């Protein structure tokens, strides 16, 4: 049993979590102040989004200096104070690490151009943010490769010096006391260096055949992983795999590679579909039976659970939390889910900060859309919908200043009631001791997902009618009517029954 197998992680979107100095940006002083809140909630692990000095073209995923703290978030001393307090509050901290690319203003770009990927002329590869993945540099009289924005320059992982630099960075943060890493787009590290053109699908969308998931990338990850484990044997390594193929995603979760990977087929579904959620739970068991899946319904890259999946129905949002925190796997709560935060809504383009949303807006205008409809497109496409300032259950505001990101987030909801539900669920999870139990049963009946782990039967009724189940046992969590030997589970409700031995 490794420590993280029992953990519940909480993703902190640094800029929007808590502002300690009233400049409108979340920071380490604010985060430290809110540790008691997180401890009360009952999470035991934190994932921090990038807080390194950055051009902020892609909100910190464009790193200018890997071994420092961006002044937006404070100083190294603030980071250390926070880490000390996190330990005192029983919180393991994993940090986001972006090894696919650096910001173009990183000192390496001038001092070590050989660390990057160059080409005399572009091929047809498109950046994941749209447009060519190659940009001309007059200084080098060549094109540099960037799989994301042109300010995010892809590193060349065929160079041993790049590996050496990365190891220094990882060691630096492990020595600062972090418990592990969330590796950003880690299967994108290598490309086919013969640069064949990528094919297109029938809809005209590029298939990223030669610019990610290339042979050799697992050897690179294995070297990084074994280095981390040599520094810190109980390190927790989480991978973001840029793929929607579960077999591909799962292939990176191995003893010599990463501990867990995010399955976006489960976490990022566009709308609620109980069969899809159930099928994905089953598939994760089939594909990686001996390893732990991750469980999440939100992150900084997608619409919020409450808006995208629950259609602002609080019962549905609670039921998704119930599933996420009781199914087999390591849950990752996204900050704000525990108070039922909804999507941020933007009334004007200047309120947005996300490059993806702004590009969608300008492309729509170029295509002849009105400003109003371009703004609608931006609201649909932007990842900022999930990045609004944190609303706290205890009424504390995110910042005394003007938030870095604007827009509206309706607050006519009972934050405290939702928070208490998460807290009770996490308490139950901590006490009942089923986290490491395999499924003895995993079925979908009518619209109720049911699973047995240890001595508990979990029933998640996603149906719009009552679901009755005949069992001998006693109610351990949630509310259900009991008559004779039947438990009657209300629509959109999750219960746990402790089965008779
Ligand atoms: Ca601040
Ligand atoms: Ca790359």
Short mmCIF file of C-alpha atoms and ligand atoms in Angstrom, two decimals:
data_model
loop_
_atom_site.label_atom_id
_atom_site.label_comp_id
_atom_site.label_asym_id
_atom_site.label_seq_id
_atom_site.Cartn_x
_atom_site.Cartn_y
_atom_site.Cartn_z
CA UNK A 1 0.00 0.00 0.00
CA UNK A 2 1.43 3.32 -1.02
CA UNK A 3 0.36 6.48 0.80
CA UNK A 4 -1.39 8.10 -2.15
CA UNK A 5 -3.69 5.13 -2.76
CA UNK A 6 -5.81 6.36 0.14
CA UNK A 7 -5.48 10.07 -0.61
CA UNK A 8 -8.02 12.52 -1.91
CA UNK A 9 -6.39 15.25 -3.97
CA UNK A 10 -7.64 18.78 -4.49
CA UNK A 11 -6.53 20.83 -7.47
CA UNK A 12 -5.68 24.40 -6.54
CA UNK A 13 -5.87 26.81 -9.46
CA UNK A 14 -3.28 29.15 -8.00
CA UNK A 15 -4.41 32.43 -9.53
CA UNK A 16 -8.01 32.05 -8.42
CA UNK A 17 -7.76 30.35 -5.05
CA UNK A 18 -6.90 32.89 -2.38
CA UNK A 19 -5.26 36.29 -2.58
CA UNK A 20 -3.16 37.20 0.45
CA UNK A 21 -2.09 40.73 -0.56
CA UNK A 22 -5.19 42.16 -2.27
CA UNK A 23 -3.63 42.52 -5.75
CA UNK A 24 -6.34 40.34 -7.29
CA UNK A 25 -4.16 37.27 -7.84
CA UNK A 26 -4.15 34.17 -5.65
CA UNK A 27 -0.79 33.51 -3.99
CA UNK A 28 1.06 31.36 -1.44
CA UNK A 29 0.20 33.59 1.51
CA UNK A 30 -3.49 33.25 0.68
CA UNK A 31 -3.22 29.52 0.09
CA UNK A 32 -1.47 29.05 3.42
CA UNK A 33 -4.27 30.94 5.18
CA UNK A 34 -6.81 28.56 3.69
CA UNK A 35 -5.11 25.32 4.74
CA UNK A 36 -7.43 24.93 7.76
CA UNK A 37 -10.37 25.20 5.34
CA UNK A 38 -8.92 22.40 3.23
CA UNK A 39 -8.19 20.30 6.30
CA UNK A 40 -11.76 20.78 7.46
CA UNK A 41 -13.00 19.68 4.05
CA UNK A 42 -10.95 16.52 4.54
CA UNK A 43 -8.63 16.39 1.55
CA UNK A 44 -5.13 15.05 2.14
CA UNK A 45 -3.35 16.02 -1.04
CA UNK A 46 -3.01 19.20 -3.07
CA UNK A 47 -2.11 19.63 -6.73
CA UNK A 48 -0.86 23.14 -7.41
CA UNK A 49 -1.04 24.55 -10.95
CA UNK A 50 2.25 26.12 -12.19
CA UNK A 51 3.50 28.96 -10.00
CA UNK A 52 6.89 29.50 -11.64
CA UNK A 53 8.01 32.76 -13.27
CA UNK A 54 6.14 32.82 -16.56
CA UNK A 55 5.19 35.02 -19.48
CA UNK A 56 1.59 34.13 -18.54
CA UNK A 57 0.68 33.62 -22.19
CA UNK A 58 -0.88 30.30 -21.16
CA UNK A 59 -1.44 31.07 -17.49
CA UNK A 60 1.79 29.66 -16.16
CA UNK A 61 2.12 26.72 -18.54
CA UNK A 62 4.83 28.79 -20.24
CA UNK A 63 7.65 28.64 -17.73
CA UNK A 64 10.53 31.15 -17.81
CA UNK A 65 12.43 29.81 -14.79
CA UNK A 66 11.69 26.37 -13.37
CA UNK A 67 13.38 26.80 -10.01
CA UNK A 68 11.67 29.88 -8.66
CA UNK A 69 8.29 31.39 -7.74
CA UNK A 70 6.60 33.99 -9.93
CA UNK A 71 6.29 37.30 -7.99
CA UNK A 72 2.51 37.07 -8.63
CA UNK A 73 2.44 34.17 -6.16
CA UNK A 74 5.09 35.46 -3.75
CA UNK A 75 8.65 34.39 -3.03
CA UNK A 76 10.52 31.16 -2.37
CA UNK A 77 10.24 32.07 1.32
CA UNK A 78 6.43 32.24 0.97
CA UNK A 79 6.49 28.86 -0.78
CA UNK A 80 8.54 27.37 2.07
CA UNK A 81 6.23 28.84 4.71
CA UNK A 82 3.31 27.34 2.87
CA UNK A 83 5.02 23.93 2.63
CA UNK A 84 5.73 23.90 6.36
CA UNK A 85 2.11 24.75 7.10
CA UNK A 86 0.86 22.16 4.58
CA UNK A 87 2.84 19.47 6.41
CA UNK A 88 1.44 20.61 9.74
CA UNK A 89 -2.04 20.28 8.26
CA UNK A 90 -1.37 16.75 7.01
CA UNK A 91 -1.37 17.75 3.37
CA UNK A 92 0.87 16.21 0.69
CA UNK A 93 1.67 18.66 -2.09
CA UNK A 94 2.23 17.71 -5.70
CA UNK A 95 3.20 20.34 -8.24
CA UNK A 96 2.54 20.78 -11.93
CA UNK A 97 5.64 20.46 -14.04
CA UNK A 98 5.79 21.46 -17.69
CA UNK A 99 8.60 19.64 -19.48
CA UNK A 100 7.25 19.67 -23.03
CA UNK A 101 8.10 23.31 -23.65
CA UNK A 102 9.54 26.43 -22.06
CA UNK A 103 8.47 30.02 -22.47
CA UNK A 104 10.30 31.70 -25.32
CA UNK A 105 11.87 34.12 -22.84
CA UNK A 106 13.51 31.31 -20.87
CA UNK A 107 17.27 31.96 -20.84
CA UNK A 108 17.84 28.60 -22.58
CA UNK A 109 16.25 29.83 -25.78
CA UNK A 110 19.13 32.27 -26.39
CA UNK A 111 21.90 30.46 -24.53
CA UNK A 112 21.07 26.95 -25.73
CA UNK A 113 19.07 27.00 -28.95
CA UNK A 114 20.14 23.37 -29.39
CA UNK A 115 17.73 22.45 -26.56
CA UNK A 116 14.83 23.12 -28.92
CA UNK A 117 13.37 21.63 -32.10
CA UNK A 118 14.33 23.45 -35.32
CA UNK A 119 13.41 22.98 -38.94
CA UNK A 120 14.39 24.79 -42.15
CA UNK A 121 10.80 24.92 -43.37
CA UNK A 122 7.49 24.09 -41.70
CA UNK A 123 5.60 20.89 -42.46
CA UNK A 124 1.82 20.73 -42.01
CA UNK A 125 1.79 20.25 -38.23
CA UNK A 126 -0.75 22.39 -36.44
CA UNK A 127 -0.42 23.71 -32.91
CA UNK A 128 -3.00 22.44 -30.42
CA UNK A 129 -4.17 26.06 -30.08
CA UNK A 130 -4.64 26.39 -33.87
CA UNK A 131 -2.37 27.64 -36.68
CA UNK A 132 1.05 26.35 -37.75
CA UNK A 133 3.22 24.71 -35.11
CA UNK A 134 6.31 26.40 -36.61
CA UNK A 135 7.45 30.00 -36.24
CA UNK A 136 10.40 31.64 -37.97
CA UNK A 137 13.32 32.95 -35.96
CA UNK A 138 15.46 35.49 -37.82
CA UNK A 139 18.29 34.95 -35.37
CA UNK A 140 18.57 31.26 -36.24
CA UNK A 141 17.24 31.62 -39.78
CA UNK A 142 15.11 28.56 -39.07
CA UNK A 143 11.69 27.65 -37.71
CA UNK A 144 11.21 26.56 -34.14
CA UNK A 145 8.57 24.04 -33.22
CA UNK A 146 5.78 24.83 -30.73
CA UNK A 147 2.94 22.37 -30.20
CA UNK A 148 1.00 25.06 -28.29
CA UNK A 149 1.33 28.88 -28.49
CA UNK A 150 4.27 30.40 -30.36
CA UNK A 151 5.63 31.62 -27.00
CA UNK A 152 5.75 28.00 -25.77
CA UNK A 153 8.78 26.46 -27.45
CA UNK A 154 9.01 22.66 -27.50
CA UNK A 155 12.12 21.14 -25.97
CA UNK A 156 14.15 18.63 -27.92
CA UNK A 157 14.17 15.49 -25.80
CA UNK A 158 16.71 13.74 -28.00
CA UNK A 159 19.32 16.00 -26.35
CA UNK A 160 20.92 14.52 -23.22
CA UNK A 161 21.44 18.06 -21.85
CA UNK A 162 17.66 18.58 -21.76
CA UNK A 163 17.29 15.44 -19.64
CA UNK A 164 20.05 16.68 -17.30
CA UNK A 165 18.34 20.06 -16.87
CA UNK A 166 15.01 18.37 -16.16
CA UNK A 167 16.55 16.14 -13.50
CA UNK A 168 18.02 19.15 -11.75
CA UNK A 169 14.59 20.78 -11.70
CA UNK A 170 12.86 17.69 -10.33
CA UNK A 171 15.52 17.21 -7.67
CA UNK A 172 15.28 20.85 -6.66
CA UNK A 173 11.55 20.60 -5.90
CA UNK A 174 11.79 17.19 -4.24
CA UNK A 175 14.38 18.69 -1.91
CA UNK A 176 11.89 21.49 -1.21
CA UNK A 177 9.56 18.81 0.11
CA UNK A 178 7.03 18.23 -2.63
CA UNK A 179 5.44 14.78 -2.61
CA UNK A 180 5.29 14.37 -6.35
CA UNK A 181 4.54 15.81 -9.74
CA UNK A 182 1.68 16.21 -12.16
CA UNK A 183 3.44 16.02 -15.52
CA UNK A 184 1.81 18.22 -18.13
CA UNK A 185 1.20 16.69 -21.63
CA UNK A 186 3.94 14.20 -20.89
CA UNK A 187 3.38 11.99 -23.96
CA UNK A 188 4.14 15.01 -26.18
CA UNK A 189 7.82 15.14 -25.22
CA UNK A 190 9.15 13.57 -28.39
CA UNK A 191 8.17 13.96 -32.04
CA UNK A 192 9.02 12.02 -35.20
CA UNK A 193 12.22 13.83 -36.16
CA UNK A 194 11.78 12.96 -39.83
CA UNK A 195 8.73 15.30 -39.65
CA UNK A 196 6.22 13.51 -41.90
CA UNK A 197 3.02 15.52 -42.53
CA UNK A 198 0.16 14.59 -40.19
CA UNK A 199 -3.00 13.08 -41.72
CA UNK A 200 -6.51 14.53 -41.31
CA UNK A 201 -9.73 12.83 -40.24
CA UNK A 202 -12.93 12.88 -42.28
CA UNK A 203 -13.99 16.15 -40.59
CA UNK A 204 -10.77 17.83 -41.67
CA UNK A 205 -9.30 17.82 -38.14
CA UNK A 206 -5.61 17.01 -37.88
CA UNK A 207 -4.73 13.59 -36.48
CA UNK A 208 -1.67 14.16 -34.32
CA UNK A 209 0.05 11.03 -35.55
CA UNK A 210 3.69 12.12 -35.57
CA UNK A 211 3.86 14.87 -32.94
CA UNK A 212 2.85 12.99 -29.81
CA UNK A 213 2.96 9.50 -28.36
CA UNK A 214 6.02 8.58 -30.41
CA UNK A 215 8.13 5.47 -29.94
CA UNK A 216 10.84 6.41 -27.46
CA UNK A 217 8.75 8.74 -25.31
CA UNK A 218 8.19 6.02 -22.71
CA UNK A 219 11.94 5.54 -22.37
CA UNK A 220 12.26 9.27 -21.64
CA UNK A 221 9.47 9.11 -19.04
CA UNK A 222 10.98 5.95 -17.51
CA UNK A 223 14.27 7.78 -17.01
CA UNK A 224 12.53 10.75 -15.38
CA UNK A 225 10.42 8.46 -13.20
CA UNK A 226 13.33 6.34 -12.05
CA UNK A 227 15.30 9.47 -11.25
CA UNK A 228 12.42 10.80 -9.11
CA UNK A 229 12.08 7.46 -7.32
CA UNK A 230 15.81 7.36 -6.63
CA UNK A 231 15.55 10.82 -5.02
CA UNK A 232 12.36 9.99 -3.14
CA UNK A 233 11.12 6.38 -3.09
CA UNK A 234 7.51 7.24 -2.20
CA UNK A 235 7.14 10.00 -4.80
CA UNK A 236 3.73 10.22 -6.50
CA UNK A 237 3.87 10.64 -10.28
CA UNK A 238 0.75 11.68 -12.15
CA UNK A 239 0.57 12.05 -15.91
CA UNK A 240 -1.56 14.15 -18.15
CA UNK A 241 -1.60 12.12 -21.36
CA UNK A 242 -2.73 14.02 -24.41
CA UNK A 243 -4.98 11.29 -25.87
CA UNK A 244 -8.54 10.02 -25.73
CA UNK A 245 -7.55 6.39 -26.27
CA UNK A 246 -7.75 4.61 -22.92
CA UNK A 247 -5.29 1.89 -23.98
CA UNK A 248 -2.79 4.59 -24.88
CA UNK A 249 -3.47 6.53 -21.67
CA UNK A 250 -3.17 3.37 -19.59
CA UNK A 251 0.09 2.34 -21.23
CA UNK A 252 1.80 5.15 -19.31
CA UNK A 253 0.61 3.83 -15.94
CA UNK A 254 3.23 1.25 -15.09
CA UNK A 255 5.65 0.46 -12.29
CA UNK A 256 8.56 1.90 -14.27
CA UNK A 257 6.55 4.86 -15.63
CA UNK A 258 3.82 6.88 -13.91
CA UNK A 259 1.74 5.88 -10.91
CA UNK A 260 -1.52 7.13 -12.40
CA UNK A 261 -2.77 8.95 -15.48
CA UNK A 262 -5.86 11.07 -16.09
CA UNK A 263 -8.57 9.40 -18.17
CA UNK A 264 -10.38 12.22 -19.94
CA UNK A 265 -13.00 9.83 -21.36
CA UNK A 266 -14.29 9.64 -17.80
CA UNK A 267 -13.54 13.09 -16.44
CA UNK A 268 -14.18 15.40 -19.40
CA UNK A 269 -17.41 14.01 -20.85
CA UNK A 270 -19.46 16.83 -22.36
CA UNK A 271 -22.75 15.96 -20.73
CA UNK A 272 -24.10 13.59 -18.16
CA UNK A 273 -24.70 10.06 -19.44
CA UNK A 274 -24.89 7.34 -16.83
CA UNK A 275 -24.13 4.53 -19.29
CA UNK A 276 -21.01 6.37 -20.47
CA UNK A 277 -19.81 6.89 -16.89
CA UNK A 278 -20.53 3.28 -16.00
CA UNK A 279 -18.89 1.90 -19.16
CA UNK A 280 -15.79 3.94 -18.45
CA UNK A 281 -15.61 2.64 -14.84
CA UNK A 282 -15.80 -0.90 -16.26
CA UNK A 283 -13.26 -0.19 -19.01
CA UNK A 284 -10.78 1.24 -16.49
CA UNK A 285 -11.07 -2.04 -14.55
CA UNK A 286 -10.51 -4.06 -17.70
CA UNK A 287 -7.62 -2.08 -19.08
CA UNK A 288 -5.69 -1.48 -15.84
CA UNK A 289 -7.14 -3.97 -13.33
CA UNK A 290 -3.98 -4.03 -11.23
CA UNK A 291 -3.55 -0.24 -11.15
CA UNK A 292 -5.56 2.65 -9.80
CA UNK A 293 -7.56 4.90 -12.10
CA UNK A 294 -7.97 8.59 -11.36
CA UNK A 295 -11.46 9.93 -10.73
CA UNK A 296 -12.40 13.51 -11.56
CA UNK A 297 -15.18 15.51 -13.19
CA UNK A 298 -13.45 18.85 -13.41
CA UNK A 299 -10.15 20.68 -13.80
CA UNK A 300 -8.86 24.06 -14.92
CA UNK A 301 -9.19 22.89 -18.54
CA UNK A 302 -12.92 22.21 -18.71
CA UNK A 303 -16.34 23.49 -17.77
CA UNK A 304 -17.35 22.99 -14.17
CA UNK A 305 -19.07 19.82 -13.03
CA UNK A 306 -22.06 21.83 -11.76
CA UNK A 307 -22.75 23.48 -15.14
CA UNK A 308 -21.41 20.97 -17.66
CA UNK A 309 -22.71 17.76 -16.11
CA UNK A 310 -25.23 18.61 -13.40
CA UNK A 311 -27.12 21.29 -15.37
CA UNK A 312 -27.01 23.28 -12.10
CA UNK A 313 -28.97 20.59 -10.28
CA UNK A 314 -27.40 20.31 -6.84
CA UNK A 315 -28.53 16.73 -6.30
CA UNK A 316 -26.78 15.64 -9.50
CA UNK A 317 -23.62 17.50 -8.48
CA UNK A 318 -23.65 15.72 -5.11
CA UNK A 319 -24.23 12.37 -6.76
CA UNK A 320 -21.21 12.89 -9.02
CA UNK A 321 -19.15 13.74 -5.94
CA UNK A 322 -20.47 10.58 -4.29
CA UNK A 323 -19.31 8.48 -7.23
CA UNK A 324 -15.95 10.24 -7.51
CA UNK A 325 -15.21 9.78 -3.80
CA UNK A 326 -16.38 6.18 -3.40
CA UNK A 327 -15.53 4.41 -6.67
CA UNK A 328 -12.16 2.68 -7.01
CA UNK A 329 -9.42 5.16 -7.80
CA UNK A 330 -7.70 8.33 -6.68
CA UNK A 331 -10.11 11.28 -6.67
CA UNK A 332 -9.09 14.77 -7.75
CA UNK A 333 -11.56 17.45 -6.61
CA UNK A 334 -11.24 20.70 -8.55
CA UNK A 335 -11.32 23.80 -6.34
CA UNK A 336 -14.82 25.20 -6.02
CA UNK A 337 -16.62 21.92 -6.70
CA UNK A 338 -17.08 21.50 -2.97
CA UNK A 339 -19.23 24.65 -2.85
CA UNK A 340 -21.07 23.93 -6.09
CA UNK A 341 -19.39 26.64 -8.18
CA UNK A 342 -20.82 27.10 -11.65
CA UNK A 343 -19.21 28.15 -14.90
CA UNK A 344 -17.93 31.70 -14.99
CA UNK A 345 -19.90 33.75 -17.55
CA UNK A 346 -18.16 36.52 -19.50
CA UNK A 347 -20.07 39.58 -20.68
CA UNK A 348 -17.22 41.16 -22.66
CA UNK A 349 -14.05 39.86 -24.31
CA UNK A 350 -11.78 41.96 -22.08
CA UNK A 351 -12.98 39.93 -19.08
CA UNK A 352 -11.36 36.74 -20.44
CA UNK A 353 -7.74 35.75 -19.87
CA UNK A 354 -7.46 32.38 -21.61
CA UNK A 355 -5.59 32.30 -24.91
CA UNK A 356 -7.88 29.53 -26.20
CA UNK A 357 -11.00 31.65 -25.60
CA UNK A 358 -9.47 34.80 -27.08
CA UNK A 359 -8.30 32.94 -30.19
CA UNK A 360 -11.77 31.46 -30.67
CA UNK A 361 -13.25 34.96 -30.39
CA UNK A 362 -10.92 36.47 -33.00
CA UNK A 363 -11.31 33.53 -35.37
CA UNK A 364 -15.12 33.89 -35.13
CA UNK A 365 -14.85 37.64 -35.90
CA UNK A 366 -12.61 36.86 -38.90
CA UNK A 367 -15.26 34.40 -40.10
CA UNK A 368 -17.78 37.26 -40.08
CA UNK A 369 -19.51 36.63 -36.76
CA UNK A 370 -20.98 39.59 -34.86
CA UNK A 371 -19.27 40.64 -31.64
CA UNK A 372 -22.15 39.16 -29.67
CA UNK A 373 -21.99 35.76 -31.34
CA UNK A 374 -18.17 35.77 -31.22
CA UNK A 375 -18.50 36.31 -27.48
CA UNK A 376 -20.85 33.34 -27.25
CA UNK A 377 -18.27 31.23 -29.09
CA UNK A 378 -15.59 32.48 -26.67
CA UNK A 379 -17.79 31.57 -23.67
CA UNK A 380 -18.18 28.06 -25.11
CA UNK A 381 -14.53 27.55 -26.00
CA UNK A 382 -12.70 29.25 -23.18
CA UNK A 383 -11.19 27.29 -20.32
CA UNK A 384 -11.75 30.40 -18.20
CA UNK A 385 -15.29 29.15 -17.42
CA UNK A 386 -13.71 26.95 -14.77
CA UNK A 387 -11.13 29.48 -13.58
CA UNK A 388 -13.27 32.02 -11.78
CA UNK A 389 -12.32 33.36 -8.34
CA UNK A 390 -12.90 30.83 -5.58
CA UNK A 391 -16.08 31.10 -3.53
CA UNK A 392 -15.57 29.83 0.00
CA UNK A 393 -18.18 28.04 2.06
CA UNK A 394 -17.39 30.15 5.11
CA UNK A 395 -18.06 33.36 3.20
CA UNK A 396 -14.45 34.51 2.98
CA UNK A 397 -13.86 36.28 -0.30
CA UNK A 398 -11.15 35.33 -2.75
CA UNK A 399 -9.58 38.78 -2.67
CA UNK A 400 -9.95 42.23 -1.18
CA UNK A 401 -8.82 43.60 -4.54
CA UNK A 402 -10.12 43.45 -8.09
CA UNK A 403 -9.88 39.84 -9.31
CA UNK A 404 -7.45 39.10 -12.17
CA UNK A 405 -10.29 37.48 -14.08
CA UNK A 406 -13.73 39.04 -14.35
CA UNK A 407 -17.08 37.63 -15.40
CA UNK A 408 -19.94 36.46 -13.21
CA UNK A 409 -20.44 33.44 -11.07
CA UNK A 410 -23.92 33.29 -9.60
CA UNK A 411 -23.80 33.00 -5.86
CA UNK A 412 -27.43 32.32 -4.99
CA UNK A 413 -26.47 28.87 -3.88
CA UNK A 414 -26.07 27.34 -0.49
CA UNK A 415 -22.32 26.88 -0.50
CA UNK A 416 -22.23 25.66 3.06
CA UNK A 417 -24.72 22.88 2.45
CA UNK A 418 -22.69 21.52 -0.46
CA UNK A 419 -19.47 21.85 1.53
CA UNK A 420 -21.00 19.86 4.39
CA UNK A 421 -21.96 17.10 1.98
CA UNK A 422 -18.37 16.80 0.70
CA UNK A 423 -17.06 16.92 4.25
CA UNK A 424 -19.41 14.14 5.45
CA UNK A 425 -18.54 12.05 2.41
CA UNK A 426 -14.82 12.49 3.00
CA UNK A 427 -15.22 11.68 6.68
CA UNK A 428 -17.10 8.51 5.81
CA UNK A 429 -14.46 7.58 3.25
CA UNK A 430 -11.71 8.09 5.81
CA UNK A 431 -13.42 6.03 8.50
CA UNK A 432 -14.98 3.20 6.51
CA UNK A 433 -11.69 1.98 5.11
CA UNK A 434 -12.77 0.79 1.68
CA UNK A 435 -10.36 2.91 -0.38
CA UNK A 436 -8.07 0.07 -1.30
CA UNK A 437 -10.78 -2.57 -1.79
CA UNK A 438 -11.37 -3.98 -5.26
CA UNK A 439 -14.88 -4.19 -6.68
CA UNK A 440 -16.65 -7.39 -5.72
CA UNK A 441 -19.46 -6.29 -7.99
CA UNK A 442 -19.90 -3.42 -10.44
CA UNK A 443 -23.23 -3.23 -12.26
CA UNK A 444 -25.67 -0.82 -13.84
CA UNK A 445 -29.32 -1.60 -13.17
CA UNK A 446 -31.95 0.77 -14.49
CA UNK A 447 -30.04 4.04 -13.99
CA UNK A 448 -28.34 3.01 -10.76
CA UNK A 449 -24.63 2.30 -10.68
CA UNK A 450 -23.92 -0.19 -7.90
CA UNK A 451 -20.68 -1.52 -6.56
CA UNK A 452 -19.56 -3.59 -3.63
CA UNK A 453 -16.23 -2.80 -2.01
CA UNK A 454 -15.29 -4.52 1.21
CA UNK A 455 -18.42 -4.85 3.29
CA UNK A 456 -20.20 -1.94 1.65
CA UNK A 457 -22.69 -1.71 -1.18
CA UNK A 458 -22.70 1.67 -2.93
CA UNK A 459 -25.76 2.73 -4.90
CA UNK A 460 -25.62 5.82 -7.11
CA UNK A 461 -29.10 6.38 -8.54
CA UNK A 462 -28.79 8.57 -11.64
CA UNK A 463 -32.43 7.87 -12.55
CA UNK A 464 -35.36 10.27 -12.28
CA UNK A 465 -37.39 7.72 -10.30
CA UNK A 466 -36.83 5.86 -7.05
CA UNK A 467 -34.61 2.82 -7.20
CA UNK A 468 -35.42 -0.06 -4.86
CA UNK A 469 -32.98 -2.69 -3.83
CA UNK A 470 -33.51 -5.70 -1.56
CA UNK A 471 -30.63 -6.16 0.85
CA UNK A 472 -29.98 -7.10 4.43
CA UNK A 473 -27.85 -4.50 6.02
CA UNK A 474 -27.87 -1.06 7.51
CA UNK A 475 -27.62 2.37 6.00
CA UNK A 476 -24.06 3.66 6.44
CA UNK A 477 -24.20 6.88 4.39
CA UNK A 478 -26.89 8.93 2.67
CA UNK A 479 -30.63 8.80 2.98
CA UNK A 480 -32.97 6.03 1.89
CA UNK A 481 -36.44 4.92 2.87
CA UNK A 482 -36.43 1.44 4.31
CA UNK A 483 -39.32 -0.93 4.11
CA UNK A 484 -39.06 -4.63 4.91
CA UNK A 485 -35.74 -5.60 3.38
CA UNK A 486 -35.88 -2.91 0.73
CA UNK A 487 -33.89 0.27 0.52
CA UNK A 488 -35.57 2.91 -1.63
CA UNK A 489 -33.04 5.32 -3.09
CA UNK A 490 -34.42 8.68 -4.30
CA UNK A 491 -33.66 10.10 -7.74
CA UNK A 492 -30.13 11.53 -8.05
CA UNK A 493 -29.07 10.20 -4.71
CA UNK A 494 -26.18 8.09 -3.46
CA UNK A 495 -26.31 5.74 -0.48
CA UNK A 496 -24.01 3.25 1.16
CA UNK A 497 -25.36 0.09 2.76
CA UNK A 498 -23.22 -1.84 5.18
CA UNK A 499 -23.99 -5.43 4.27
CA UNK A 500 -24.62 -8.11 6.86
CA UNK A 501 -21.64 -10.39 7.14
CA1 LIG B 1 -1.98 38.22 -4.50
CA1 LIG B 2 6.77 18.16 -27.74
#
